[in-house]
């Protein structure tokens, strides 16, 4: 199933693992601000998603589960919406609440950095601020846990 999701969502150029995280800024829907300095020492999982993406919706519970489970181990998950309006995202969240901070594309430079053109796209940054890995397409909880291992979270 994950292979089908990868094919259906599309595949773009790979992300260069173990390179430093580019300088970024992000503001969540509730006004929290993040940048390289504020996430120093944390493992950061970026999820690029969209409300219309059925594969993103299918991974939503898995993302929320690992976010809650690993929060006390320094994991921060930022879910970056793929260019939809604030109204659309808020309407979706009213029906399907998320356990992770939501960032609109207009409030970050992250999507441009990682060529987020197919969804979902996950980028993992380790506690040293280096890109530890990526996952393109839905993979469910097992795939997310395997990705988190690349940053030492088990």
mmCIF file with all atom_site columns, C-alpha atoms in Angstrom:
data_model
loop_
_atom_site.group_PDB
_atom_site.id
_atom_site.type_symbol
_atom_site.label_atom_id
_atom_site.label_alt_id
_atom_site.label_comp_id
_atom_site.label_asym_id
_atom_site.label_entity_id
_atom_site.label_seq_id
_atom_site.pdbx_PDB_ins_code
_atom_site.Cartn_x
_atom_site.Cartn_y
_atom_site.Cartn_z
_atom_site.occupancy
_atom_site.B_iso_or_equiv
_atom_site.pdbx_formal_charge
_atom_site.auth_seq_id
_atom_site.auth_comp_id
_atom_site.auth_asym_id
_atom_site.auth_atom_id
_atom_site.pdbx_PDB_model_num
ATOM 1   C CA . UNK A 1 1   ? 0.000   0.000  0.000  1.00 0.00 ? 1   UNK A CA 1
ATOM 2   C CA . UNK A 1 2   ? 2.804   2.458  0.888  1.00 0.00 ? 2   UNK A CA 1
ATOM 3   C CA . UNK A 1 3   ? 4.437   1.810  -2.482 1.00 0.00 ? 3   UNK A CA 1
ATOM 4   C CA . UNK A 1 4   ? 1.179   2.623  -4.235 1.00 0.00 ? 4   UNK A CA 1
ATOM 5   C CA . UNK A 1 5   ? 0.883   5.806  -2.194 1.00 0.00 ? 5   UNK A CA 1
ATOM 6   C CA . UNK A 1 6   ? 4.393   6.811  -3.193 1.00 0.00 ? 6   UNK A CA 1
ATOM 7   C CA . UNK A 1 7   ? 3.608   6.292  -6.849 1.00 0.00 ? 7   UNK A CA 1
ATOM 8   C CA . UNK A 1 8   ? 0.264   8.048  -6.681 1.00 0.00 ? 8   UNK A CA 1
ATOM 9   C CA . UNK A 1 9   ? 1.601   11.065 -4.767 1.00 0.00 ? 9   UNK A CA 1
ATOM 10  C CA . UNK A 1 10  ? 4.597   11.447 -7.044 1.00 0.00 ? 10  UNK A CA 1
ATOM 11  C CA . UNK A 1 11  ? 8.323   11.443 -6.366 1.00 0.00 ? 11  UNK A CA 1
ATOM 12  C CA . UNK A 1 12  ? 10.591  14.470 -6.483 1.00 0.00 ? 12  UNK A CA 1
ATOM 13  C CA . UNK A 1 13  ? 14.336  14.940 -6.111 1.00 0.00 ? 13  UNK A CA 1
ATOM 14  C CA . UNK A 1 14  ? 15.809  13.550 -2.911 1.00 0.00 ? 14  UNK A CA 1
ATOM 15  C CA . UNK A 1 15  ? 16.841  15.624 0.064  1.00 0.00 ? 15  UNK A CA 1
ATOM 16  C CA . UNK A 1 16  ? 20.530  15.667 0.948  1.00 0.00 ? 16  UNK A CA 1
ATOM 17  C CA . UNK A 1 17  ? 20.722  13.881 4.302  1.00 0.00 ? 17  UNK A CA 1
ATOM 18  C CA . UNK A 1 18  ? 23.203  14.989 6.968  1.00 0.00 ? 18  UNK A CA 1
ATOM 19  C CA . UNK A 1 19  ? 23.399  18.500 5.577  1.00 0.00 ? 19  UNK A CA 1
ATOM 20  C CA . UNK A 1 20  ? 22.634  21.279 8.059  1.00 0.00 ? 20  UNK A CA 1
ATOM 21  C CA . UNK A 1 21  ? 19.003  22.355 8.218  1.00 0.00 ? 21  UNK A CA 1
ATOM 22  C CA . UNK A 1 22  ? 18.674  25.516 6.118  1.00 0.00 ? 22  UNK A CA 1
ATOM 23  C CA . UNK A 1 23  ? 17.782  28.713 7.945  1.00 0.00 ? 23  UNK A CA 1
ATOM 24  C CA . UNK A 1 24  ? 14.034  28.637 8.397  1.00 0.00 ? 24  UNK A CA 1
ATOM 25  C CA . UNK A 1 25  ? 11.167  30.466 10.020 1.00 0.00 ? 25  UNK A CA 1
ATOM 26  C CA . UNK A 1 26  ? 7.661   29.233 10.730 1.00 0.00 ? 26  UNK A CA 1
ATOM 27  C CA . UNK A 1 27  ? 4.645   30.615 12.560 1.00 0.00 ? 27  UNK A CA 1
ATOM 28  C CA . UNK A 1 28  ? 1.830   28.274 13.550 1.00 0.00 ? 28  UNK A CA 1
ATOM 29  C CA . UNK A 1 29  ? -1.883  28.972 13.306 1.00 0.00 ? 29  UNK A CA 1
ATOM 30  C CA . UNK A 1 30  ? -1.916  29.761 17.021 1.00 0.00 ? 30  UNK A CA 1
ATOM 31  C CA . UNK A 1 31  ? 0.999   32.206 16.731 1.00 0.00 ? 31  UNK A CA 1
ATOM 32  C CA . UNK A 1 32  ? 3.914   30.063 17.946 1.00 0.00 ? 32  UNK A CA 1
ATOM 33  C CA . UNK A 1 33  ? 7.151   31.036 16.187 1.00 0.00 ? 33  UNK A CA 1
ATOM 34  C CA . UNK A 1 34  ? 9.903   28.593 15.312 1.00 0.00 ? 34  UNK A CA 1
ATOM 35  C CA . UNK A 1 35  ? 13.325  28.974 13.750 1.00 0.00 ? 35  UNK A CA 1
ATOM 36  C CA . UNK A 1 36  ? 16.684  27.189 13.848 1.00 0.00 ? 36  UNK A CA 1
ATOM 37  C CA . UNK A 1 37  ? 17.581  28.695 17.207 1.00 0.00 ? 37  UNK A CA 1
ATOM 38  C CA . UNK A 1 38  ? 14.266  27.854 18.888 1.00 0.00 ? 38  UNK A CA 1
ATOM 39  C CA . UNK A 1 39  ? 14.449  24.170 17.872 1.00 0.00 ? 39  UNK A CA 1
ATOM 40  C CA . UNK A 1 40  ? 18.112  23.696 18.773 1.00 0.00 ? 40  UNK A CA 1
ATOM 41  C CA . UNK A 1 41  ? 18.573  20.372 20.574 1.00 0.00 ? 41  UNK A CA 1
ATOM 42  C CA . UNK A 1 42  ? 15.195  19.028 19.410 1.00 0.00 ? 42  UNK A CA 1
ATOM 43  C CA . UNK A 1 43  ? 14.427  16.433 16.773 1.00 0.00 ? 43  UNK A CA 1
ATOM 44  C CA . UNK A 1 44  ? 12.090  18.076 14.267 1.00 0.00 ? 44  UNK A CA 1
ATOM 45  C CA . UNK A 1 45  ? 9.747   16.173 11.979 1.00 0.00 ? 45  UNK A CA 1
ATOM 46  C CA . UNK A 1 46  ? 8.294   18.321 9.224  1.00 0.00 ? 46  UNK A CA 1
ATOM 47  C CA . UNK A 1 47  ? 5.135   16.991 7.640  1.00 0.00 ? 47  UNK A CA 1
ATOM 48  C CA . UNK A 1 48  ? 4.089   18.678 4.406  1.00 0.00 ? 48  UNK A CA 1
ATOM 49  C CA . UNK A 1 49  ? 0.408   17.873 3.892  1.00 0.00 ? 49  UNK A CA 1
ATOM 50  C CA . UNK A 1 50  ? -2.892  19.097 2.455  1.00 0.00 ? 50  UNK A CA 1
ATOM 51  C CA . UNK A 1 51  ? -6.502  18.764 3.529  1.00 0.00 ? 51  UNK A CA 1
ATOM 52  C CA . UNK A 1 52  ? -7.453  17.339 0.119  1.00 0.00 ? 52  UNK A CA 1
ATOM 53  C CA . UNK A 1 53  ? -4.747  14.635 0.208  1.00 0.00 ? 53  UNK A CA 1
ATOM 54  C CA . UNK A 1 54  ? -6.299  11.304 1.181  1.00 0.00 ? 54  UNK A CA 1
ATOM 55  C CA . UNK A 1 55  ? -2.847  9.854  1.933  1.00 0.00 ? 55  UNK A CA 1
ATOM 56  C CA . UNK A 1 56  ? -2.145  12.738 4.308  1.00 0.00 ? 56  UNK A CA 1
ATOM 57  C CA . UNK A 1 57  ? -5.454  12.094 6.051  1.00 0.00 ? 57  UNK A CA 1
ATOM 58  C CA . UNK A 1 58  ? -4.566  8.413  6.252  1.00 0.00 ? 58  UNK A CA 1
ATOM 59  C CA . UNK A 1 59  ? -1.267  9.232  8.014  1.00 0.00 ? 59  UNK A CA 1
ATOM 60  C CA . UNK A 1 60  ? -2.787  11.827 10.357 1.00 0.00 ? 60  UNK A CA 1
ATOM 61  C CA . UNK A 1 61  ? -3.347  9.469  13.314 1.00 0.00 ? 61  UNK A CA 1
ATOM 62  C CA . UNK A 1 62  ? 0.146   7.990  12.932 1.00 0.00 ? 62  UNK A CA 1
ATOM 63  C CA . UNK A 1 63  ? 1.743   11.453 12.930 1.00 0.00 ? 63  UNK A CA 1
ATOM 64  C CA . UNK A 1 64  ? -0.248  12.549 15.969 1.00 0.00 ? 64  UNK A CA 1
ATOM 65  C CA . UNK A 1 65  ? 0.597   9.296  17.784 1.00 0.00 ? 65  UNK A CA 1
ATOM 66  C CA . UNK A 1 66  ? 4.369   9.566  17.314 1.00 0.00 ? 66  UNK A CA 1
ATOM 67  C CA . UNK A 1 67  ? 4.252   13.286 18.122 1.00 0.00 ? 67  UNK A CA 1
ATOM 68  C CA . UNK A 1 68  ? 2.634   12.564 21.493 1.00 0.00 ? 68  UNK A CA 1
ATOM 69  C CA . UNK A 1 69  ? 4.772   9.506  22.248 1.00 0.00 ? 69  UNK A CA 1
ATOM 70  C CA . UNK A 1 70  ? 8.115   11.148 21.534 1.00 0.00 ? 70  UNK A CA 1
ATOM 71  C CA . UNK A 1 71  ? 7.394   14.693 22.753 1.00 0.00 ? 71  UNK A CA 1
ATOM 72  C CA . UNK A 1 72  ? 9.126   14.016 26.065 1.00 0.00 ? 72  UNK A CA 1
ATOM 73  C CA . UNK A 1 73  ? 12.178  12.763 24.124 1.00 0.00 ? 73  UNK A CA 1
ATOM 74  C CA . UNK A 1 74  ? 12.542  16.089 22.322 1.00 0.00 ? 74  UNK A CA 1
ATOM 75  C CA . UNK A 1 75  ? 10.446  15.534 19.195 1.00 0.00 ? 75  UNK A CA 1
ATOM 76  C CA . UNK A 1 76  ? 8.695   18.517 17.657 1.00 0.00 ? 76  UNK A CA 1
ATOM 77  C CA . UNK A 1 77  ? 6.369   17.897 14.718 1.00 0.00 ? 77  UNK A CA 1
ATOM 78  C CA . UNK A 1 78  ? 5.401   20.821 12.496 1.00 0.00 ? 78  UNK A CA 1
ATOM 79  C CA . UNK A 1 79  ? 2.653   20.110 9.958  1.00 0.00 ? 79  UNK A CA 1
ATOM 80  C CA . UNK A 1 80  ? 3.068   22.508 7.021  1.00 0.00 ? 80  UNK A CA 1
ATOM 81  C CA . UNK A 1 81  ? -0.081  22.843 4.930  1.00 0.00 ? 81  UNK A CA 1
ATOM 82  C CA . UNK A 1 82  ? 0.420   22.947 1.160  1.00 0.00 ? 82  UNK A CA 1
ATOM 83  C CA . UNK A 1 83  ? -0.750  26.418 0.261  1.00 0.00 ? 83  UNK A CA 1
ATOM 84  C CA . UNK A 1 84  ? -4.409  26.247 1.232  1.00 0.00 ? 84  UNK A CA 1
ATOM 85  C CA . UNK A 1 85  ? -6.281  29.174 2.728  1.00 0.00 ? 85  UNK A CA 1
ATOM 86  C CA . UNK A 1 86  ? -6.458  29.695 6.464  1.00 0.00 ? 86  UNK A CA 1
ATOM 87  C CA . UNK A 1 87  ? -10.243 29.298 6.245  1.00 0.00 ? 87  UNK A CA 1
ATOM 88  C CA . UNK A 1 88  ? -9.959  25.915 4.485  1.00 0.00 ? 88  UNK A CA 1
ATOM 89  C CA . UNK A 1 89  ? -7.429  24.600 6.992  1.00 0.00 ? 89  UNK A CA 1
ATOM 90  C CA . UNK A 1 90  ? -9.432  25.811 9.997  1.00 0.00 ? 90  UNK A CA 1
ATOM 91  C CA . UNK A 1 91  ? -12.614 24.213 8.623  1.00 0.00 ? 91  UNK A CA 1
ATOM 92  C CA . UNK A 1 92  ? -10.752 20.933 8.155  1.00 0.00 ? 92  UNK A CA 1
ATOM 93  C CA . UNK A 1 93  ? -9.256  21.100 11.670 1.00 0.00 ? 93  UNK A CA 1
ATOM 94  C CA . UNK A 1 94  ? -12.696 21.748 13.175 1.00 0.00 ? 94  UNK A CA 1
ATOM 95  C CA . UNK A 1 95  ? -13.758 18.335 11.814 1.00 0.00 ? 95  UNK A CA 1
ATOM 96  C CA . UNK A 1 96  ? -10.388 16.549 12.150 1.00 0.00 ? 96  UNK A CA 1
ATOM 97  C CA . UNK A 1 97  ? -8.329  18.100 14.961 1.00 0.00 ? 97  UNK A CA 1
ATOM 98  C CA . UNK A 1 98  ? -4.566  17.604 14.956 1.00 0.00 ? 98  UNK A CA 1
ATOM 99  C CA . UNK A 1 99  ? -2.234  17.043 17.912 1.00 0.00 ? 99  UNK A CA 1
ATOM 100 C CA . UNK A 1 100 ? 0.634   18.901 16.227 1.00 0.00 ? 100 UNK A CA 1
ATOM 101 C CA . UNK A 1 101 ? 1.249   22.577 15.442 1.00 0.00 ? 101 UNK A CA 1
ATOM 102 C CA . UNK A 1 102 ? -0.072  23.597 12.021 1.00 0.00 ? 102 UNK A CA 1
ATOM 103 C CA . UNK A 1 103 ? 1.850   26.020 9.809  1.00 0.00 ? 103 UNK A CA 1
ATOM 104 C CA . UNK A 1 104 ? 0.394   27.633 6.691  1.00 0.00 ? 104 UNK A CA 1
ATOM 105 C CA . UNK A 1 105 ? 2.712   27.846 3.694  1.00 0.00 ? 105 UNK A CA 1
ATOM 106 C CA . UNK A 1 106 ? 2.385   31.645 3.715  1.00 0.00 ? 106 UNK A CA 1
ATOM 107 C CA . UNK A 1 107 ? 3.874   31.679 7.228  1.00 0.00 ? 107 UNK A CA 1
ATOM 108 C CA . UNK A 1 108 ? 7.053   29.739 6.482  1.00 0.00 ? 108 UNK A CA 1
ATOM 109 C CA . UNK A 1 109 ? 9.843   29.291 3.988  1.00 0.00 ? 109 UNK A CA 1
ATOM 110 C CA . UNK A 1 110 ? 10.081  25.517 4.585  1.00 0.00 ? 110 UNK A CA 1
ATOM 111 C CA . UNK A 1 111 ? 8.102   24.272 1.575  1.00 0.00 ? 111 UNK A CA 1
ATOM 112 C CA . UNK A 1 112 ? 10.357  26.087 -0.879 1.00 0.00 ? 112 UNK A CA 1
ATOM 113 C CA . UNK A 1 113 ? 13.460  24.607 0.772  1.00 0.00 ? 113 UNK A CA 1
ATOM 114 C CA . UNK A 1 114 ? 12.375  21.007 0.456  1.00 0.00 ? 114 UNK A CA 1
ATOM 115 C CA . UNK A 1 115 ? 10.637  20.955 -2.943 1.00 0.00 ? 115 UNK A CA 1
ATOM 116 C CA . UNK A 1 116 ? 7.360   19.890 -1.393 1.00 0.00 ? 116 UNK A CA 1
ATOM 117 C CA . UNK A 1 117 ? 5.457   19.129 -4.576 1.00 0.00 ? 117 UNK A CA 1
ATOM 118 C CA . UNK A 1 118 ? 3.896   15.797 -3.595 1.00 0.00 ? 118 UNK A CA 1
ATOM 119 C CA . UNK A 1 119 ? 2.189   14.968 -0.344 1.00 0.00 ? 119 UNK A CA 1
ATOM 120 C CA . UNK A 1 120 ? 2.719   13.866 2.275  1.00 0.00 ? 120 UNK A CA 1
ATOM 121 C CA . UNK A 1 121 ? 6.427   14.626 2.504  1.00 0.00 ? 121 UNK A CA 1
ATOM 122 C CA . UNK A 1 122 ? 8.279   14.112 5.773  1.00 0.00 ? 122 UNK A CA 1
ATOM 123 C CA . UNK A 1 123 ? 11.664  15.637 6.531  1.00 0.00 ? 123 UNK A CA 1
ATOM 124 C CA . UNK A 1 124 ? 13.495  14.705 9.723  1.00 0.00 ? 124 UNK A CA 1
ATOM 125 C CA . UNK A 1 125 ? 16.047  16.992 11.363 1.00 0.00 ? 125 UNK A CA 1
ATOM 126 C CA . UNK A 1 126 ? 18.169  15.544 14.156 1.00 0.00 ? 126 UNK A CA 1
ATOM 127 C CA . UNK A 1 127 ? 18.994  17.218 17.474 1.00 0.00 ? 127 UNK A CA 1
ATOM 128 C CA . UNK A 1 128 ? 22.264  18.526 15.980 1.00 0.00 ? 128 UNK A CA 1
ATOM 129 C CA . UNK A 1 129 ? 20.318  20.451 13.326 1.00 0.00 ? 129 UNK A CA 1
ATOM 130 C CA . UNK A 1 130 ? 21.213  18.125 10.461 1.00 0.00 ? 130 UNK A CA 1
ATOM 131 C CA . UNK A 1 131 ? 18.797  16.541 8.027  1.00 0.00 ? 131 UNK A CA 1
ATOM 132 C CA . UNK A 1 132 ? 18.550  12.907 9.104  1.00 0.00 ? 132 UNK A CA 1
ATOM 133 C CA . UNK A 1 133 ? 16.177  11.584 6.447  1.00 0.00 ? 133 UNK A CA 1
ATOM 134 C CA . UNK A 1 134 ? 13.010  11.922 4.457  1.00 0.00 ? 134 UNK A CA 1
ATOM 135 C CA . UNK A 1 135 ? 9.919   9.960  3.589  1.00 0.00 ? 135 UNK A CA 1
ATOM 136 C CA . UNK A 1 136 ? 7.932   10.762 0.461  1.00 0.00 ? 136 UNK A CA 1
ATOM 137 C CA . UNK A 1 137 ? 4.381   9.484  0.462  1.00 0.00 ? 137 UNK A CA 1
ATOM 138 C CA . UNK A 1 138 ? 2.238   7.902  3.124  1.00 0.00 ? 138 UNK A CA 1
ATOM 139 C CA . UNK A 1 139 ? 3.829   5.113  5.074  1.00 0.00 ? 139 UNK A CA 1
ATOM 140 C CA . UNK A 1 140 ? 1.861   4.869  8.273  1.00 0.00 ? 140 UNK A CA 1
ATOM 141 C CA . UNK A 1 141 ? 3.157   4.570  11.801 1.00 0.00 ? 141 UNK A CA 1
ATOM 142 C CA . UNK A 1 142 ? 5.785   1.911  11.072 1.00 0.00 ? 142 UNK A CA 1
ATOM 143 C CA . UNK A 1 143 ? 7.447   4.039  8.376  1.00 0.00 ? 143 UNK A CA 1
ATOM 144 C CA . UNK A 1 144 ? 7.392   7.101  10.634 1.00 0.00 ? 144 UNK A CA 1
ATOM 145 C CA . UNK A 1 145 ? 9.002   5.143  13.470 1.00 0.00 ? 145 UNK A CA 1
ATOM 146 C CA . UNK A 1 146 ? 11.696  3.889  11.081 1.00 0.00 ? 146 UNK A CA 1
ATOM 147 C CA . UNK A 1 147 ? 12.345  7.461  10.000 1.00 0.00 ? 147 UNK A CA 1
ATOM 148 C CA . UNK A 1 148 ? 12.557  8.686  13.612 1.00 0.00 ? 148 UNK A CA 1
ATOM 149 C CA . UNK A 1 149 ? 15.225  6.024  14.312 1.00 0.00 ? 149 UNK A CA 1
ATOM 150 C CA . UNK A 1 150 ? 17.513  7.932  11.921 1.00 0.00 ? 150 UNK A CA 1
ATOM 151 C CA . UNK A 1 151 ? 17.581  10.699 14.527 1.00 0.00 ? 151 UNK A CA 1
ATOM 152 C CA . UNK A 1 152 ? 18.017  8.314  17.448 1.00 0.00 ? 152 UNK A CA 1
ATOM 153 C CA . UNK A 1 153 ? 14.390  8.151  18.601 1.00 0.00 ? 153 UNK A CA 1
ATOM 154 C CA . UNK A 1 154 ? 13.129  4.651  19.370 1.00 0.00 ? 154 UNK A CA 1
#
